[in-house]
Coordinates of C-alpha atoms in Angstrom, one line a residue:
M298 CA 63.0 108.2 115.5
T299 CA 66.2 110.3 116.1
S300 CA 69.0 110.4 113.6
T301 CA 72.6 111.4 114.2
T302 CA 75.1 112.8 111.7
A303 CA 78.8 112.7 112.2
S304 CA 80.4 116.2 112.3
P305 CA 82.5 117.3 109.3
S306 CA 85.6 117.3 111.4
V307 CA 85.1 113.5 112.0
L308 CA 84.3 112.7 108.3
R309 CA 87.0 114.9 106.6
P310 CA 90.1 112.8 107.4
L311 CA 88.4 109.5 106.5
A312 CA 87.1 111.1 103.3
A313 CA 90.5 112.3 102.4
A314 CA 92.0 108.8 103.1
A315 CA 89.4 107.2 100.8
L316 CA 90.1 109.7 98.0
L317 CA 93.9 109.2 98.3
G318 CA 93.5 105.5 98.3
L319 CA 91.4 105.6 95.1
C320 CA 88.8 103.5 96.9
A321 CA 89.9 100.1 95.8
L322 CA 87.0 97.6 95.5
G323 CA 89.1 94.5 96.1
A324 CA 88.8 92.6 99.3
Q325 CA 92.6 92.9 99.8
A326 CA 92.6 96.7 99.9
A327 CA 94.4 97.8 103.1
N328 CA 94.7 101.1 105.0
V329 CA 98.2 102.4 105.3
L330 CA 99.2 105.2 107.5
V331 CA 102.2 107.3 106.3
V332 CA 103.8 109.4 109.1
L333 CA 106.0 112.4 108.2
S334 CA 107.7 115.1 110.2
D335 CA 106.2 118.5 110.8
S336 CA 109.7 120.0 110.6
D337 CA 111.4 121.8 107.7
H338 CA 114.8 121.8 109.4
L339 CA 117.2 120.0 111.6
D340 CA 118.9 121.6 114.5
L341 CA 122.7 120.8 114.4
K342 CA 125.5 121.3 116.9
D343 CA 126.7 124.8 117.8
G344 CA 123.3 126.4 117.0
K345 CA 123.5 125.7 113.3
V346 CA 120.3 124.8 111.4
F347 CA 120.0 122.6 108.3
A348 CA 117.0 123.1 105.9
T349 CA 115.4 119.7 105.2
G350 CA 112.2 117.7 105.1
F351 CA 111.3 114.4 103.5
Y352 CA 113.0 112.8 100.5
L353 CA 110.9 112.8 97.4
N354 CA 111.7 109.2 96.4
E355 CA 111.5 107.8 99.9
L356 CA 107.9 109.1 100.2
M357 CA 106.5 108.9 96.7
Q358 CA 108.0 105.6 95.4
P359 CA 106.3 103.6 98.1
V360 CA 103.1 105.7 98.0
K361 CA 102.7 105.3 94.3
L362 CA 103.2 101.5 94.6
L363 CA 100.7 101.3 97.4
L364 CA 98.1 103.4 95.4
D365 CA 98.7 101.4 92.2
A366 CA 98.0 98.2 94.2
G367 CA 94.7 99.7 95.3
H368 CA 95.5 100.4 98.9
Q369 CA 94.2 103.4 100.8
V370 CA 96.8 105.8 102.2
T371 CA 96.3 108.4 105.0
F372 CA 99.0 111.0 105.7
A373 CA 99.8 112.3 109.2
T374 CA 102.4 114.5 111.0
P375 CA 102.6 115.0 114.8
R376 CA 100.8 118.4 114.7
G377 CA 99.0 117.9 111.4
D378 CA 101.1 120.5 109.6
A379 CA 101.9 120.1 105.9
P380 CA 105.3 118.4 105.5
T381 CA 108.1 119.8 103.5
V382 CA 110.0 118.2 100.7
D383 CA 113.8 118.4 100.9
V384 CA 114.6 120.3 97.7
S385 CA 117.9 118.5 97.3
S386 CA 116.0 115.2 96.9
V387 CA 114.2 116.4 93.8
D388 CA 117.0 114.9 91.8
R389 CA 117.1 112.2 89.1
M390 CA 119.9 110.3 90.9
Y391 CA 117.3 109.1 93.4
F392 CA 115.3 107.6 90.5
D393 CA 118.2 105.7 88.8
G394 CA 118.9 108.7 86.6
D395 CA 115.4 108.6 85.1
V396 CA 114.1 112.2 84.8
S397 CA 110.7 111.0 83.6
A398 CA 110.3 108.8 86.7
M399 CA 111.3 111.7 88.9
E400 CA 108.8 114.0 87.3
Q401 CA 106.0 111.4 87.5
H402 CA 106.5 111.0 91.2
K403 CA 106.7 114.8 91.7
A404 CA 103.5 115.2 89.8
L405 CA 101.8 112.7 92.0
L406 CA 103.0 114.6 95.1
D407 CA 101.6 117.8 93.6
K408 CA 98.3 116.1 92.8
L409 CA 97.9 114.9 96.4
K410 CA 98.7 118.4 97.7
L411 CA 100.6 117.0 100.6
T412 CA 102.9 120.1 100.9
S413 CA 100.1 122.7 100.4
R414 CA 99.9 125.0 103.4
T415 CA 96.1 125.5 102.7
D416 CA 94.9 122.3 101.1
S417 CA 97.0 119.5 102.5
P418 CA 95.0 116.3 103.5
V419 CA 97.5 115.6 106.3
V420 CA 96.0 115.0 109.7
S421 CA 97.6 115.1 113.2
L422 CA 98.6 112.0 115.1
S423 CA 96.1 112.9 117.8
R424 CA 93.4 112.8 115.0
V425 CA 94.8 109.4 114.0
A426 CA 94.3 108.2 117.6
Q427 CA 90.7 109.4 117.5
I428 CA 90.1 107.5 114.2
G429 CA 91.6 104.5 115.9
Y430 CA 94.9 102.7 115.4
A431 CA 92.8 99.6 114.5
H432 CA 91.7 101.3 111.3
F433 CA 95.2 100.9 109.9
D434 CA 96.9 97.8 108.7
A435 CA 100.4 99.2 108.3
V436 CA 102.5 102.3 109.0
Y437 CA 105.3 103.7 106.9
V438 CA 107.8 106.4 107.9
P439 CA 110.0 107.8 105.1
G440 CA 113.3 109.6 105.6
G441 CA 115.0 112.8 104.9
H442 CA 116.7 114.4 107.9
A443 CA 113.4 115.9 109.3
P444 CA 112.4 112.8 111.5
M445 CA 115.6 113.5 113.5
Q446 CA 114.0 116.8 114.6
D447 CA 110.7 115.6 116.0
L448 CA 109.6 112.1 115.2
L449 CA 112.2 110.5 117.5
T450 CA 110.7 112.0 120.6
S451 CA 107.0 112.3 119.6
P452 CA 104.8 110.8 122.4
E453 CA 101.9 110.4 120.0
L454 CA 104.0 108.5 117.5
G455 CA 105.4 106.4 120.4
R456 CA 101.9 105.3 121.4
L457 CA 101.0 104.5 117.8
L458 CA 104.1 102.4 117.2
A459 CA 103.7 100.6 120.6
D460 CA 100.2 99.6 119.6
F461 CA 101.4 98.3 116.2
H462 CA 104.2 96.4 118.0
A463 CA 101.7 94.8 120.4
R464 CA 99.5 93.7 117.6
N465 CA 102.4 92.6 115.3
K466 CA 101.2 95.0 112.5
T467 CA 103.5 96.0 109.7
T468 CA 105.9 98.8 110.6
A469 CA 108.1 100.0 107.8
L470 CA 110.7 102.8 107.9
V471 CA 113.5 103.9 105.6
C472 CA 116.8 105.9 105.7
H473 CA 116.5 108.4 108.6
G474 CA 112.9 107.2 109.2
P475 CA 113.9 104.3 111.6
I476 CA 115.0 106.9 114.1
A477 CA 111.3 107.3 114.9
L478 CA 111.4 103.9 116.7
L479 CA 113.1 105.8 119.6
S480 CA 109.7 107.5 120.2
T481 CA 108.6 104.3 122.0
L482 CA 111.4 104.6 124.7
P483 CA 110.1 105.3 128.2
D484 CA 112.0 108.6 128.1
A485 CA 112.8 109.4 124.5
Q486 CA 113.6 113.0 125.2
G487 CA 116.0 112.2 128.0
F488 CA 117.7 109.5 126.0
T489 CA 118.3 111.7 123.0
T490 CA 119.4 114.6 125.2
R491 CA 122.0 112.4 126.9
L492 CA 123.2 110.9 123.6
A493 CA 123.6 114.4 122.1
A494 CA 125.6 115.6 125.1
R495 CA 127.9 112.6 125.6
G496 CA 127.8 110.5 122.5
T497 CA 126.8 107.5 124.5
V498 CA 124.3 106.5 127.2
E499 CA 125.4 104.9 130.5
Q500 CA 122.8 102.2 130.5
R501 CA 120.6 100.8 127.8
P502 CA 116.9 101.7 128.3
R503 CA 113.9 99.4 128.3
W504 CA 112.8 99.3 124.6
I505 CA 110.2 97.3 122.8
Y506 CA 112.5 96.9 119.8
A507 CA 115.6 95.8 121.8
G508 CA 117.3 92.9 120.0
Y509 CA 115.4 93.5 116.8
R510 CA 117.5 93.3 113.6
M511 CA 117.2 96.7 111.9
T512 CA 118.9 99.2 109.7
V513 CA 119.0 102.9 109.2
I514 CA 121.4 105.2 107.2
S515 CA 124.8 104.1 108.4
N516 CA 127.5 106.2 110.1
Q517 CA 129.7 105.6 107.1
E518 CA 127.0 107.0 104.7
E519 CA 126.5 110.0 107.0
E520 CA 130.2 110.7 106.9
L521 CA 130.2 110.4 103.1
A522 CA 127.2 112.8 102.8
K523 CA 128.1 115.3 105.5
A524 CA 129.1 118.0 103.0
A525 CA 125.4 118.4 102.4
L526 CA 125.2 119.9 106.0
Q527 CA 127.2 122.8 104.7
G528 CA 129.8 122.7 107.5
G529 CA 127.3 121.7 110.2
T530 CA 127.5 118.6 112.3
M531 CA 124.6 116.4 113.5
K532 CA 124.1 116.0 117.2
F533 CA 124.4 112.2 116.7
Y534 CA 124.0 109.7 113.9
P535 CA 120.9 107.4 113.7
Q536 CA 122.9 104.2 113.6
T537 CA 124.6 105.1 116.9
A538 CA 121.3 106.0 118.4
L539 CA 119.6 102.8 117.5
Q540 CA 122.5 100.7 118.6
Q541 CA 122.7 102.6 121.9
A542 CA 119.0 101.9 122.5
G543 CA 119.5 98.1 121.9
G544 CA 118.9 97.5 118.2
A545 CA 120.9 94.9 116.4
Y546 CA 122.2 97.0 113.5
S547 CA 122.7 95.5 110.0
S548 CA 124.4 97.4 107.2
N549 CA 125.1 97.0 103.5
K550 CA 128.6 96.3 102.3
V551 CA 128.7 99.0 99.7
P552 CA 127.5 102.5 100.8
F553 CA 124.2 103.8 99.4
T554 CA 123.2 100.4 97.9
S555 CA 119.9 99.0 98.8
N556 CA 119.6 97.1 102.1
V557 CA 116.2 95.9 103.5
V558 CA 116.1 94.2 106.9
I559 CA 113.0 92.3 108.2
D560 CA 112.5 91.2 111.7
R561 CA 109.0 90.3 112.9
E562 CA 106.7 93.2 112.2
L563 CA 109.6 95.5 111.4
I564 CA 110.7 96.4 107.9
T565 CA 113.6 98.8 107.7
G566 CA 115.5 100.2 104.7
Q567 CA 119.0 101.7 105.0
N568 CA 119.0 104.6 102.5
P569 CA 117.1 106.2 99.6
A570 CA 118.0 103.2 97.3
S571 CA 116.1 101.0 99.7
A572 CA 112.7 102.7 99.4
V573 CA 111.3 100.5 96.6
G574 CA 112.5 97.3 98.4
V575 CA 110.8 98.4 101.6
A576 CA 107.6 99.1 99.6
N577 CA 107.7 95.7 97.9
E578 CA 108.0 94.0 101.3
M579 CA 105.0 96.0 102.6
L580 CA 103.0 94.9 99.5
K581 CA 103.8 91.3 100.3
R582 CA 102.5 91.7 103.8
L583 CA 99.4 93.5 102.6
G584 CA 98.5 90.8 100.1
K585 CA 99.5 92.4 96.8

């Protein structure tokens, strides 16, 4: 009788996912894929560059809630590079002024080694495709400015999101994260290039999320926070991009207050304050 053994390269990502999910025994345990950017910067207008990454609370508040509920979490970036935390987000103001909560979430990030250049458990999106999209019950994309650099035009992410859309599987994104939905456009690169050059597009493209109610960090909030860009200017704002693509944008009434919008499989949060609300909606969908 012949026996076969899976190669270490096949087993490693699944083993990492099991460890990160703390291997819940309950029947309701789900597999959640968290997709982050490979980038540690955002290219601005006039050749300027803004150092960025993911926001600590936007990643770790939902991740902690998912792990505490017993779900398994796998982390991925387009190339499989370790993601970068935006150092400006390591601030108690994103944790309701609670220094202890900020430190607790930072400690969990360090424990998971996500940002380690040598030990990060992060896998590439091509590896996720090899594992199989069917393995995952939900996908979550946090913000920070980094998704504006690569996720919005990632073909691999576009294929993943299109599969989730076709199967009505929970798709959650927060702050700048919803810009990743543009990756499902037939020509995401062309769309974003035209938008950056002209500020508008002549004709709305075919888009699987056209007509969906959704939110993302608002143009007003971007204007209020633009000092963080240190004199730089973004090529376009996410709200404008999603509206130009055909999304039905919904905003809060008071800038930087929580706003979570749900439409079919899509759960979107407007800003850092929306991260916990998005996570709670995911937990409802996942059964805990």
